[in-house]
Coordinates of C-alpha atoms and ligand atoms in Angstrom, one line a residue:
M1 CA 52.8 -16.6 -30.6
S2 CA 51.1 -18.7 -33.2
K3 CA 49.1 -17.1 -35.9
P4 CA 45.7 -15.9 -34.4
P5 CA 42.8 -18.1 -35.5
R6 CA 40.4 -16.4 -37.8
V7 CA 37.0 -16.9 -36.3
S8 CA 34.0 -15.4 -37.9
L9 CA 31.0 -14.2 -35.9
A10 CA 28.9 -16.8 -37.6
E11 CA 31.2 -19.6 -36.5
M12 CA 31.3 -18.2 -33.0
S13 CA 27.6 -18.1 -32.9
R14 CA 27.5 -21.7 -33.9
V15 CA 29.7 -22.6 -31.0
T16 CA 28.2 -20.4 -28.5
G17 CA 24.6 -20.7 -29.8
K18 CA 24.5 -24.1 -28.1
M19 CA 24.7 -22.1 -24.9
L20 CA 21.2 -21.5 -23.7
N21 CA 20.6 -18.5 -21.6
H22 CA 18.9 -20.3 -18.8
G23 CA 19.0 -23.5 -16.9
D24 CA 17.3 -25.2 -14.1
S25 CA 17.1 -28.4 -12.1
Q26 CA 14.2 -29.7 -14.3
H27 CA 16.4 -30.0 -17.3
L28 CA 18.8 -32.4 -15.7
T29 CA 19.1 -35.5 -17.6
A30 CA 21.0 -38.5 -16.3
G31 CA 23.5 -38.7 -19.1
A32 CA 24.3 -35.0 -19.6
A33 CA 27.9 -34.1 -19.1
P34 CA 29.6 -33.5 -16.8
T35 CA 28.3 -36.4 -14.7
L36 CA 29.7 -37.5 -11.4
D37 CA 31.5 -40.2 -13.3
D38 CA 33.1 -37.5 -15.6
L39 CA 34.2 -35.6 -12.6
T40 CA 35.5 -38.6 -10.8
Q41 CA 37.6 -39.4 -13.9
S42 CA 39.2 -36.0 -13.7
L43 CA 40.6 -36.8 -10.3
H44 CA 44.1 -38.2 -10.5
F45 CA 46.3 -39.4 -7.7
S46 CA 49.9 -39.2 -8.4
P47 CA 51.4 -40.6 -5.2
G48 CA 54.8 -41.2 -6.8
D49 CA 55.5 -37.4 -7.1
G50 CA 53.3 -36.3 -4.2
R51 CA 50.5 -34.7 -6.1
I52 CA 46.7 -35.0 -6.5
W53 CA 45.0 -33.4 -9.5
L54 CA 41.4 -32.4 -9.9
N55 CA 40.7 -31.1 -13.4
G56 CA 44.3 -29.9 -13.6
Q57 CA 44.2 -28.2 -10.2
R58 CA 46.4 -29.5 -7.5
M59 CA 44.6 -30.7 -4.4
Q60 CA 45.6 -32.0 -1.0
L61 CA 43.9 -34.3 1.4
L62 CA 43.4 -32.9 4.8
H63 CA 42.2 -34.8 7.9
T64 CA 38.9 -33.4 9.0
T65 CA 40.2 -33.5 12.5
S66 CA 43.0 -31.1 11.4
L67 CA 40.4 -28.8 9.9
G68 CA 38.6 -29.0 13.2
A69 CA 41.8 -28.1 15.1
L70 CA 42.4 -25.2 12.7
R71 CA 38.9 -23.9 13.2
R72 CA 39.1 -24.2 17.0
E73 CA 42.4 -22.4 17.2
L74 CA 41.2 -19.6 14.9
L75 CA 38.0 -19.2 16.9
E76 CA 40.0 -19.0 20.1
S77 CA 42.6 -16.6 18.8
I78 CA 40.8 -14.2 16.5
G79 CA 37.1 -14.7 17.5
A80 CA 34.0 -16.0 15.7
E81 CA 33.5 -13.0 13.5
R82 CA 36.9 -13.0 11.9
T83 CA 37.1 -16.8 11.7
R84 CA 33.8 -16.9 9.9
G85 CA 35.0 -14.3 7.5
L86 CA 38.3 -16.0 6.8
L87 CA 36.6 -19.4 6.2
T88 CA 33.9 -17.9 4.1
R89 CA 36.5 -16.3 1.8
V90 CA 38.6 -19.5 1.6
G91 CA 35.4 -21.3 0.6
Y92 CA 34.5 -18.6 -1.9
S93 CA 37.8 -18.9 -3.7
A94 CA 37.5 -22.7 -3.9
G95 CA 34.0 -22.5 -5.3
A96 CA 35.0 -19.8 -7.9
R97 CA 38.0 -21.9 -8.9
D98 CA 35.9 -25.0 -9.4
A99 CA 33.4 -23.0 -11.5
Q100 CA 36.3 -21.8 -13.7
L101 CA 37.7 -25.3 -14.1
L102 CA 34.3 -26.8 -15.1
R103 CA 33.7 -24.0 -17.5
E104 CA 37.1 -24.6 -19.1
R105 CA 36.9 -28.4 -19.2
W106 CA 33.3 -28.6 -20.5
P107 CA 32.9 -25.4 -22.6
N108 CA 30.0 -26.7 -24.6
A109 CA 28.0 -28.3 -21.8
E110 CA 24.3 -27.2 -21.5
P111 CA 24.2 -24.5 -18.7
G112 CA 21.9 -26.5 -16.4
S113 CA 24.0 -29.6 -16.5
L114 CA 27.2 -27.6 -16.1
F115 CA 25.8 -25.8 -13.1
A116 CA 24.7 -29.0 -11.5
A117 CA 28.3 -30.2 -11.7
G118 CA 29.2 -27.8 -8.8
P119 CA 27.3 -29.6 -6.2
R120 CA 28.7 -32.9 -7.5
M121 CA 32.2 -31.5 -7.3
H122 CA 31.6 -30.3 -3.8
S123 CA 30.5 -33.8 -2.9
L124 CA 33.5 -35.4 -4.7
E125 CA 35.8 -33.2 -2.7
G126 CA 34.4 -34.7 0.4
A127 CA 33.0 -31.6 2.0
V128 CA 29.3 -32.5 2.0
K129 CA 26.7 -34.5 0.1
V130 CA 24.7 -32.0 -1.8
E131 CA 21.1 -32.7 -2.7
P132 CA 19.7 -30.0 -5.1
L133 CA 16.1 -29.5 -4.3
H134 CA 15.6 -26.9 -6.9
F135 CA 17.6 -24.3 -8.9
E136 CA 16.8 -22.0 -11.8
F137 CA 18.7 -19.2 -13.4
D138 CA 18.3 -16.9 -16.4
F139 CA 21.3 -15.1 -17.7
E140 CA 19.3 -12.6 -19.7
R141 CA 17.1 -11.6 -16.8
G142 CA 19.9 -11.9 -14.3
T143 CA 17.8 -14.1 -12.0
Y144 CA 18.8 -17.0 -9.8
H145 CA 17.1 -19.0 -7.2
G146 CA 18.4 -22.2 -5.6
E147 CA 17.7 -24.4 -2.7
F148 CA 19.9 -27.3 -1.6
L149 CA 20.1 -29.8 1.2
W150 CA 23.5 -30.7 2.7
H151 CA 23.9 -34.1 4.2
H152 CA 26.7 -35.0 6.6
S153 CA 28.7 -31.8 6.3
S154 CA 32.2 -32.3 7.4
E155 CA 32.5 -28.7 8.6
A156 CA 29.4 -29.2 10.8
E157 CA 30.9 -32.4 12.1
V158 CA 34.1 -30.9 13.3
H159 CA 32.3 -27.8 14.7
Q160 CA 29.9 -29.9 16.7
A161 CA 32.7 -32.1 18.0
D162 CA 34.1 -29.0 19.7
F163 CA 31.2 -26.8 20.4
G164 CA 28.1 -29.0 20.4
I165 CA 24.7 -27.7 19.3
G166 CA 24.3 -23.9 19.1
T167 CA 21.9 -21.3 17.8
E168 CA 23.8 -20.3 14.6
P169 CA 24.6 -22.2 11.4
A170 CA 28.3 -23.1 11.2
C171 CA 29.1 -24.4 7.7
W172 CA 30.9 -21.2 6.8
M173 CA 33.5 -22.5 4.4
Q174 CA 30.8 -24.5 2.6
T175 CA 28.5 -21.5 2.3
G176 CA 31.4 -19.5 0.9
Y177 CA 32.0 -22.3 -1.6
A178 CA 28.4 -22.1 -2.8
I179 CA 28.6 -18.3 -3.1
G180 CA 31.9 -18.4 -5.0
Y181 CA 30.7 -21.2 -7.3
T182 CA 27.4 -19.7 -8.2
S183 CA 28.7 -16.2 -8.7
A184 CA 31.4 -17.4 -11.0
M185 CA 29.1 -19.7 -12.8
I186 CA 26.3 -17.2 -13.6
G187 CA 28.4 -14.0 -13.6
R188 CA 26.5 -12.3 -10.8
L189 CA 27.1 -12.0 -7.0
T190 CA 24.8 -14.6 -5.5
I191 CA 24.5 -15.0 -1.7
Y192 CA 23.6 -18.1 0.1
R193 CA 22.3 -18.4 3.6
E194 CA 22.1 -21.6 5.6
V195 CA 18.6 -21.5 7.0
E196 CA 19.0 -24.9 8.8
C197 CA 22.2 -26.5 10.0
T198 CA 23.0 -29.7 11.9
C199 CA 25.0 -27.4 14.2
M200 CA 21.6 -26.0 15.3
G201 CA 20.1 -29.4 15.9
H202 CA 18.5 -30.0 12.4
H203 CA 19.1 -33.4 10.9
R204 CA 20.7 -31.8 7.8
C205 CA 21.6 -28.4 6.6
R206 CA 19.4 -26.4 4.2
L207 CA 20.7 -23.7 2.0
I208 CA 19.0 -20.9 0.0
G209 CA 20.7 -18.8 -2.7
K210 CA 19.5 -15.6 -4.4
P211 CA 21.3 -12.6 -6.1
A212 CA 22.8 -10.2 -3.5
D213 CA 20.3 -7.4 -4.1
E214 CA 17.3 -9.7 -3.4
W215 CA 18.3 -10.4 0.2
D216 CA 17.3 -8.1 3.1
N217 CA 20.3 -6.9 5.1
V218 CA 22.8 -8.4 2.7
E219 CA 25.5 -6.2 4.3
E220 CA 25.6 -8.8 7.0
D221 CA 26.6 -11.5 4.5
L222 CA 29.0 -9.3 2.6
R223 CA 30.8 -8.4 5.9
F224 CA 32.1 -12.0 5.9
L225 CA 33.2 -11.8 2.3
N226 CA 35.1 -8.5 2.6
A227 CA 38.3 -8.6 4.6
E228 CA 38.1 -4.9 5.3
A229 CA 35.3 -2.6 6.4
F230 CA 36.1 0.0 3.7
V231 CA 35.4 -2.5 0.9
S232 CA 31.9 -1.7 -0.5
T233 CA 28.9 -3.6 0.8
T234 CA 26.5 -1.3 -1.1
A235 CA 27.9 -1.9 -4.6
Y236 CA 25.6 -4.9 -5.2
G237 CA 22.5 -3.5 -3.7
V238 CA 19.9 -0.9 -4.6
P239 CA 21.4 1.5 -7.1
Q240 CA 22.2 5.0 -6.0
Q241 CA 19.9 7.8 -7.1
A242 CA 21.0 9.5 -10.3
A243 CA 21.3 12.8 -8.3
E244 CA 24.0 11.3 -6.2
L245 CA 26.1 10.6 -9.2
P246 CA 27.8 13.8 -10.2
G247 CA 29.9 14.3 -13.3
D248 CA 33.2 12.6 -13.1
D249 CA 35.1 15.9 -13.1
Q250 CA 33.6 17.3 -10.0
R251 CA 34.0 14.5 -7.6
P252 CA 36.1 11.9 -9.4
Y253 CA 36.0 9.3 -6.6
A254 CA 32.8 10.0 -4.9
D255 CA 30.8 7.4 -6.9
K256 CA 33.6 4.8 -7.1
E257 CA 33.6 1.9 -4.7
M258 CA 36.2 -0.7 -3.8
V259 CA 34.8 -4.0 -5.1
G260 CA 36.3 -7.4 -4.6
V261 CA 36.4 -10.6 -2.5
S262 CA 39.3 -12.5 -4.0
S263 CA 42.3 -13.3 -1.9
A264 CA 44.6 -11.2 -4.0
F265 CA 42.4 -8.2 -3.6
N266 CA 41.9 -8.8 0.1
A267 CA 45.7 -9.1 0.7
A268 CA 46.2 -5.6 -0.9
C269 CA 43.3 -4.3 1.3
H270 CA 44.9 -5.7 4.4
M271 CA 48.1 -3.9 3.6
L272 CA 46.2 -0.7 2.9
R273 CA 44.6 -0.8 6.3
R274 CA 47.9 -1.5 8.0
V275 CA 49.7 1.5 6.6
A276 CA 46.8 4.0 6.4
P277 CA 47.1 5.3 10.0
T278 CA 50.8 6.1 9.6
A279 CA 52.4 8.9 7.7
A280 CA 54.6 6.5 5.7
T281 CA 55.2 6.9 2.0
V282 CA 53.3 4.3 0.0
L283 CA 54.4 3.0 -3.4
F284 CA 51.7 1.3 -5.4
T285 CA 52.9 -1.0 -8.2
G286 CA 50.9 -2.9 -10.8
E287 CA 49.9 -2.8 -14.4
S288 CA 47.9 0.0 -16.0
G289 CA 44.2 -0.1 -15.1
V290 CA 44.4 -2.1 -11.9
G291 CA 43.0 0.8 -9.8
K292 CA 46.1 2.4 -8.3
E293 CA 44.5 5.8 -8.0
L294 CA 41.4 4.4 -6.3
F295 CA 43.5 2.6 -3.8
A296 CA 45.5 5.8 -3.2
Y297 CA 42.3 7.7 -2.6
M298 CA 41.0 5.0 -0.2
L299 CA 44.3 5.1 1.6
H300 CA 43.7 8.8 2.1
Q301 CA 40.1 8.3 3.1
I302 CA 40.9 5.9 5.9
S303 CA 43.9 7.9 7.1
P304 CA 43.9 10.6 9.8
R305 CA 44.3 13.1 7.0
K306 CA 41.0 12.4 5.4
E307 CA 39.6 15.9 6.2
Q308 CA 42.5 17.5 4.3
P309 CA 43.0 17.6 0.6
F310 CA 43.8 14.7 -1.7
V311 CA 45.7 15.9 -4.7
A312 CA 46.5 13.6 -7.6
V313 CA 49.0 14.3 -10.3
N314 CA 49.6 12.1 -13.3
C315 CA 53.3 12.8 -14.0
A316 CA 53.0 11.3 -17.5
A317 CA 50.3 13.8 -18.5
I318 CA 52.4 16.9 -17.7
P319 CA 55.1 18.0 -20.2
E320 CA 58.5 17.9 -18.7
T321 CA 58.9 21.7 -19.0
L322 CA 55.9 22.3 -16.8
I323 CA 56.2 19.6 -14.2
E324 CA 58.3 21.7 -11.9
S325 CA 55.9 24.6 -11.8
E326 CA 53.0 22.1 -11.5
L327 CA 54.5 20.4 -8.4
F328 CA 56.2 23.3 -6.7
G329 CA 54.3 26.4 -7.9
V330 CA 55.6 29.5 -9.5
E331 CA 56.3 33.1 -8.5
R332 CA 55.2 35.9 -10.8
G333 CA 57.8 36.8 -13.4
A334 CA 59.7 33.6 -13.0
Y335 CA 59.5 33.1 -16.7
T336 CA 57.8 34.7 -19.7
G337 CA 54.1 34.1 -19.2
A338 CA 54.2 33.6 -15.5
S339 CA 51.9 36.6 -14.8
H340 CA 50.6 35.4 -11.5
S341 CA 52.1 33.6 -8.6
R342 CA 50.4 30.3 -7.9
P343 CA 50.9 27.4 -5.5
G344 CA 51.9 24.0 -6.8
R345 CA 50.3 20.7 -6.1
F346 CA 52.6 20.2 -3.0
E347 CA 51.2 23.3 -1.4
R348 CA 47.7 22.5 -2.4
A349 CA 48.0 19.1 -0.7
S350 CA 49.3 20.6 2.5
G351 CA 48.1 18.7 5.5
G352 CA 46.7 16.0 3.2
T353 CA 47.9 13.5 0.7
L354 CA 49.8 14.0 -2.6
F355 CA 49.4 11.2 -5.1
L356 CA 52.0 11.1 -7.9
D357 CA 50.9 8.6 -10.5
E358 CA 53.3 7.2 -13.1
I359 CA 56.2 8.4 -11.2
G360 CA 58.6 6.5 -13.4
T361 CA 58.0 9.0 -16.2
L362 CA 59.5 12.0 -14.2
S363 CA 62.7 13.4 -15.7
L364 CA 65.9 13.0 -13.8
V365 CA 65.8 16.8 -13.0
A366 CA 62.3 16.6 -11.6
Q367 CA 63.3 13.5 -9.7
G368 CA 66.1 15.5 -8.0
K369 CA 63.7 18.3 -7.0
L370 CA 61.2 15.8 -5.7
L371 CA 63.8 14.1 -3.6
R372 CA 64.9 17.4 -2.1
A373 CA 61.3 18.3 -1.2
L374 CA 60.9 14.9 0.5
Q375 CA 64.2 15.1 2.4
E376 CA 63.8 18.7 3.6
G377 CA 60.0 18.8 4.0
E378 CA 60.0 22.2 2.2
I379 CA 59.7 23.4 -1.3
E380 CA 60.7 26.4 -3.3
R381 CA 58.4 27.9 -6.0
V382 CA 59.9 28.3 -9.4
G383 CA 61.4 31.8 -9.4
G384 CA 60.9 32.1 -5.7
V385 CA 63.4 33.1 -3.1
R386 CA 62.0 31.6 0.1
S387 CA 61.3 28.1 1.1
V388 CA 57.8 26.9 2.1
K389 CA 57.3 24.2 4.7
V390 CA 55.0 21.5 3.5
D391 CA 53.4 18.7 5.4
V392 CA 52.4 16.2 2.8
R393 CA 52.0 12.5 2.8
L394 CA 53.4 11.2 -0.4
V395 CA 51.8 8.3 -2.2
A396 CA 53.3 7.2 -5.5
A397 CA 52.4 4.7 -8.2
T398 CA 54.1 3.1 -11.1
N399 CA 53.4 0.5 -13.7
V400 CA 57.1 0.0 -14.6
D401 CA 59.8 -1.8 -12.7
L402 CA 61.6 1.0 -11.0
R403 CA 64.6 -1.2 -10.1
E404 CA 65.0 -1.9 -13.8
E405 CA 64.7 1.9 -14.5
I406 CA 67.5 2.4 -12.0
R407 CA 69.7 -0.2 -13.8
Q408 CA 69.0 1.7 -17.1
G409 CA 70.0 4.9 -15.5
R410 CA 66.5 6.4 -15.8
F411 CA 65.5 6.6 -12.2
R412 CA 67.4 7.8 -9.2
E413 CA 68.1 5.1 -6.7
D414 CA 68.1 7.5 -3.7
L415 CA 64.6 8.6 -4.7
F416 CA 63.5 5.0 -5.1
F417 CA 64.5 4.2 -1.5
R418 CA 62.7 7.3 -0.3
L419 CA 59.5 6.1 -2.0
N420 CA 59.7 2.4 -1.5
V421 CA 59.0 2.6 2.2
F422 CA 55.8 0.6 2.0
P423 CA 55.2 -1.0 -1.4
I424 CA 51.8 -2.4 -2.2
H425 CA 51.5 -4.5 -5.3
L426 CA 48.0 -4.5 -6.9
P427 CA 47.3 -7.7 -8.8
P428 CA 46.2 -7.7 -12.5
L429 CA 42.6 -8.6 -13.0
R430 CA 43.5 -12.0 -14.5
D431 CA 45.0 -12.9 -11.1
R432 CA 41.8 -11.9 -9.3
R433 CA 39.3 -13.6 -11.7
D434 CA 37.0 -14.4 -8.7
D435 CA 36.1 -10.7 -8.6
I436 CA 35.0 -10.5 -12.3
P437 CA 31.4 -11.4 -11.6
L438 CA 31.2 -8.7 -8.9
L439 CA 32.8 -6.1 -11.0
M440 CA 30.5 -6.9 -14.0
G441 CA 27.4 -6.5 -11.8
Y442 CA 28.8 -3.3 -10.2
F443 CA 29.7 -1.6 -13.5
M444 CA 26.4 -2.7 -15.1
R445 CA 24.4 -1.1 -12.3
H446 CA 26.7 2.0 -12.1
Y447 CA 26.6 2.8 -15.9
G448 CA 22.9 1.9 -16.1
Q449 CA 22.3 4.7 -13.6
K450 CA 24.7 7.1 -15.1
H451 CA 23.3 6.7 -18.6
Q452 CA 19.7 6.2 -17.5
R453 CA 19.5 2.8 -19.2
R454 CA 17.9 -0.3 -17.8
V455 CA 19.7 -3.5 -18.8
T456 CA 18.8 -6.8 -17.1
G457 CA 22.0 -8.8 -17.2
F458 CA 24.5 -10.5 -19.5
T459 CA 23.8 -13.4 -21.9
A460 CA 25.5 -16.7 -21.3
R461 CA 28.0 -16.2 -24.0
A462 CA 28.8 -12.6 -22.7
V463 CA 29.4 -14.0 -19.2
D464 CA 31.5 -16.7 -20.6
A465 CA 33.6 -14.3 -22.7
L466 CA 34.1 -11.9 -19.9
L467 CA 35.0 -14.7 -17.4
N468 CA 37.6 -16.1 -19.8
Y469 CA 39.1 -12.9 -21.2
H470 CA 42.7 -12.0 -20.4
F471 CA 42.0 -8.3 -19.7
P472 CA 45.4 -6.8 -20.7
G473 CA 43.8 -3.4 -19.7
N474 CA 42.6 -4.8 -16.4
I475 CA 39.7 -3.3 -14.5
R476 CA 39.6 -0.2 -16.6
E477 CA 39.2 -2.3 -19.7
L478 CA 36.3 -4.3 -18.1
Q479 CA 34.8 -1.1 -17.0
N480 CA 34.9 0.3 -20.6
L481 CA 33.5 -2.9 -22.0
V482 CA 30.6 -2.9 -19.6
E483 CA 29.9 0.8 -20.1
R484 CA 29.8 0.2 -23.9
G485 CA 27.6 -2.8 -23.4
V486 CA 25.1 -0.8 -21.3
I487 CA 24.9 1.8 -24.0
Y488 CA 24.6 -0.7 -26.9
A489 CA 22.2 -3.2 -25.3
D490 CA 18.5 -2.9 -26.0
E491 CA 16.5 -1.1 -23.3
G492 CA 15.1 -3.7 -20.9
G493 CA 17.3 -6.5 -22.4
P494 CA 20.6 -8.2 -21.6
I495 CA 24.1 -7.2 -22.7
D496 CA 25.2 -9.6 -25.4
L497 CA 28.6 -10.3 -26.8
P498 CA 28.5 -8.0 -29.8
H499 CA 27.5 -5.2 -27.4
L500 CA 30.6 -5.6 -25.5
F501 CA 33.1 -6.0 -28.2
T502 CA 31.7 -3.1 -30.3
S503 CA 28.8 -3.3 -32.7
G504 CA 28.0 -4.6 -36.2
E505 CA 30.9 -5.6 -38.5
E506 CA 33.5 -4.4 -36.1
S507 CA 32.6 -7.0 -33.5
Q508 CA 34.3 -9.5 -35.8
T509 CA 37.7 -8.0 -35.4
S510 CA 37.3 -7.6 -31.7
Y511 CA 35.9 -11.0 -31.4
F512 CA 39.0 -12.2 -33.2
S513 CA 41.2 -10.6 -30.6
L514 CA 39.1 -12.3 -27.9
A515 CA 39.4 -15.7 -29.6
Q516 CA 43.1 -15.1 -29.7
T517 CA 43.5 -14.8 -26.0
G518 CA 40.3 -16.2 -24.5
R519 CA 39.3 -19.9 -24.5
L520 CA 36.0 -19.7 -26.3
T521 CA 36.7 -22.5 -28.8
G522 CA 36.7 -25.5 -26.6
H523 CA 39.4 -27.9 -25.6
G524 CA 37.0 -30.3 -24.1
G525 CA 38.5 -33.5 -22.7
A526 CA 42.0 -32.0 -22.5
M527 CA 43.6 -31.3 -19.2
P528 CA 43.6 -27.5 -18.8
T529 CA 47.1 -26.2 -19.1
A530 CA 48.7 -23.0 -17.7
P531 CA 49.0 -20.2 -20.2
A532 CA 52.3 -20.3 -22.1
Q533 CA 55.1 -18.1 -20.8
Q534 CA 55.7 -15.1 -23.0
E535 CA 59.3 -14.7 -24.0
T536 CA 60.7 -11.2 -23.8
P537 CA 59.6 -9.5 -26.9
A538 CA 62.2 -8.2 -29.3
P539 CA 62.0 -4.9 -31.1
G540 CA 59.9 -5.4 -34.2
A541 CA 58.3 -8.6 -32.8
L542 CA 54.9 -7.0 -33.6
L543 CA 55.6 -7.5 -37.3
D544 CA 54.5 -11.1 -37.2
V545 CA 51.0 -10.3 -35.9
L546 CA 50.5 -7.3 -38.2
P547 CA 49.8 -9.2 -41.4
A548 CA 46.8 -10.9 -39.9
M549 CA 45.5 -7.6 -38.7
L550 CA 46.0 -5.9 -41.9
R551 CA 44.2 -8.7 -43.6
Q552 CA 41.3 -8.1 -41.4
Q553 CA 41.3 -4.5 -42.4
A554 CA 41.6 -5.4 -46.1
Q555 CA 38.5 -7.4 -45.8
G556 CA 36.7 -4.1 -45.8
K557 CA 36.0 -3.8 -42.1
G558 CA 36.7 -0.1 -42.4
W559 CA 38.7 0.5 -39.2
S560 CA 39.1 4.0 -38.1
L561 CA 42.6 5.2 -37.3
D562 CA 41.8 5.1 -33.6
Q563 CA 40.7 1.5 -33.8
L564 CA 43.8 0.6 -35.7
E565 CA 45.9 2.4 -33.2
S566 CA 44.2 0.8 -30.2
T567 CA 44.4 -2.6 -31.8
L568 CA 48.1 -2.2 -32.4
I569 CA 48.7 -1.0 -28.8
L570 CA 46.6 -3.8 -27.4
A571 CA 48.5 -6.3 -29.4
A572 CA 51.8 -4.9 -28.3
V573 CA 50.8 -4.8 -24.7
Q574 CA 49.6 -8.4 -24.8
R575 CA 52.7 -9.4 -26.6
A576 CA 54.8 -7.8 -23.9
D577 CA 52.7 -9.5 -21.2
G578 CA 51.7 -6.1 -19.8
N579 CA 55.2 -4.7 -19.7
L580 CA 54.7 -1.2 -21.1
S581 CA 58.3 -0.4 -21.6
A582 CA 58.7 -3.5 -23.8
A583 CA 55.4 -2.7 -25.6
A584 CA 56.6 0.8 -26.3
R585 CA 59.9 -0.5 -27.8
M586 CA 58.0 -2.7 -30.1
L587 CA 55.9 0.2 -31.3
G588 CA 58.9 2.5 -31.6
L589 CA 57.5 4.9 -29.0
T590 CA 58.9 6.0 -25.7
R591 CA 57.1 4.7 -22.6
P592 CA 55.6 8.0 -21.7
Q593 CA 54.4 8.4 -25.3
L594 CA 52.7 5.0 -25.1
S595 CA 51.1 5.8 -21.8
Y596 CA 49.8 9.1 -23.2
R597 CA 48.3 7.4 -26.3
M598 CA 46.7 4.7 -24.1
K599 CA 45.1 7.3 -21.9
K600 CA 43.9 9.2 -25.0
L601 CA 42.3 6.1 -26.5
Q602 CA 40.7 5.2 -23.2
Q603 CA 38.8 8.5 -23.2
P604 CA 35.1 7.9 -24.0
Ligands
ZN701 ZN1 25.4 -26.6 8.3

């Protein structure tokens, strides 16, 4: 890792200050980059090695007649509803990807001109000729309105060839593209509807876009973006009443919703729906903060056990000496201090679902007891003499590689095979970037309600920073950032960058960590490259980033111990590319110790 650049807030403001917080079709000047010519020049044919590149993204030419055949076959085999959903989501991901590419390639472009590149890109890709009638957006107020004409839509062409003129618009993939593009460009879920379509006999298609919460019956549109019915369609709409938001302790999941439309998120949701009706053991894998517990809870909610208890245990949070009595219960007098008999989590979850988070931190002794409980379907309380039958569906989660733990002799192979019946991998947030605008809006609304604060949106540079950030702490980190932003932002105003990355002087240090991983300082003109592969960090590898941090501290920024600790942990986790075992080694901690400290620091 090269030495992190030292970027002052003033310097950053100079760079990002160019970024206005609004844009519209009036401000389009003929020469403003990126022009159609600029875009055309970013298309490279490389026939010698079988590749086509658009802004560094590999593309492939497809005959429209093949696209037509695919559509027809889908319609015939899975029906119009599911075909429309599938194509809308494919389009969404293409649009969101193009927004990201444009943002990376022209980081300093004026927002209106940058936005206008999307329709040009869509035209360049051969989908449709887009004629913008009007568009305007304001980051600070969170508003958007756009109206476009589509001429000679390729999707309409192939649809009509097979089905003729009908009563419904049919440019599904293209509508998805517009939704994905605009949402990723302005950082807010924006829904488009085709109000006229050549497939309905109009001589061209007409498209209108507004933020999701400004449409009536937006659930209809969201149905096509969400692969599964349990994914929230209300998260973008009218906020819940404050009375419906109880404290996190009482009903920890009641106010949390599954949010996402990206293909990585949808793939995990598909698997969840598959396995939910069965009694199979499910093992969730993925980095810290990707939402394993929420997925486990949703699995329970859509399973036949939903009326029965859902009991969650974080194995890393319970000391080794207590884990056995926590899980299996204890009989009076089993040990000094055991003055009452009490059931363990297994018994309390009877008939329902038991979720064991961070299962990799269980001691070998506890692993043996857990294995026995799973094999025999019965448990014995600590100090007890009789066995108790338990009917529990076990769901486990881990952020470490259990196969590696087995090789290291820290995890029982027989228990692993018992748990690994149906593994579901949850992707890190950086692999589902298309969902970031949705999550930003959702958390803003959610915490605005919770803390009784009215914030209007995010500034352009805040949107840009969030959409480019690496998120080593995944959704939990985004959630914390937005919650902090909601609290720091002025009442009735937008969330700005310093609100997100802490206030005042401290923002400089956080900013600096953002600049280290984000791509705020432009690389205009260069072909975007994939992030460099991290080599396996060696013990002590952290030492070479420490001096820069300490220098920051020496500049009188007055870090608290907690800030210093969280910065060190963040640096180690980033360095280890999310591998917590490796990060712990660098810090001279055990993995459970690291998990504990991370949890502690994440407490508000
Ligand atoms: Zn159309």
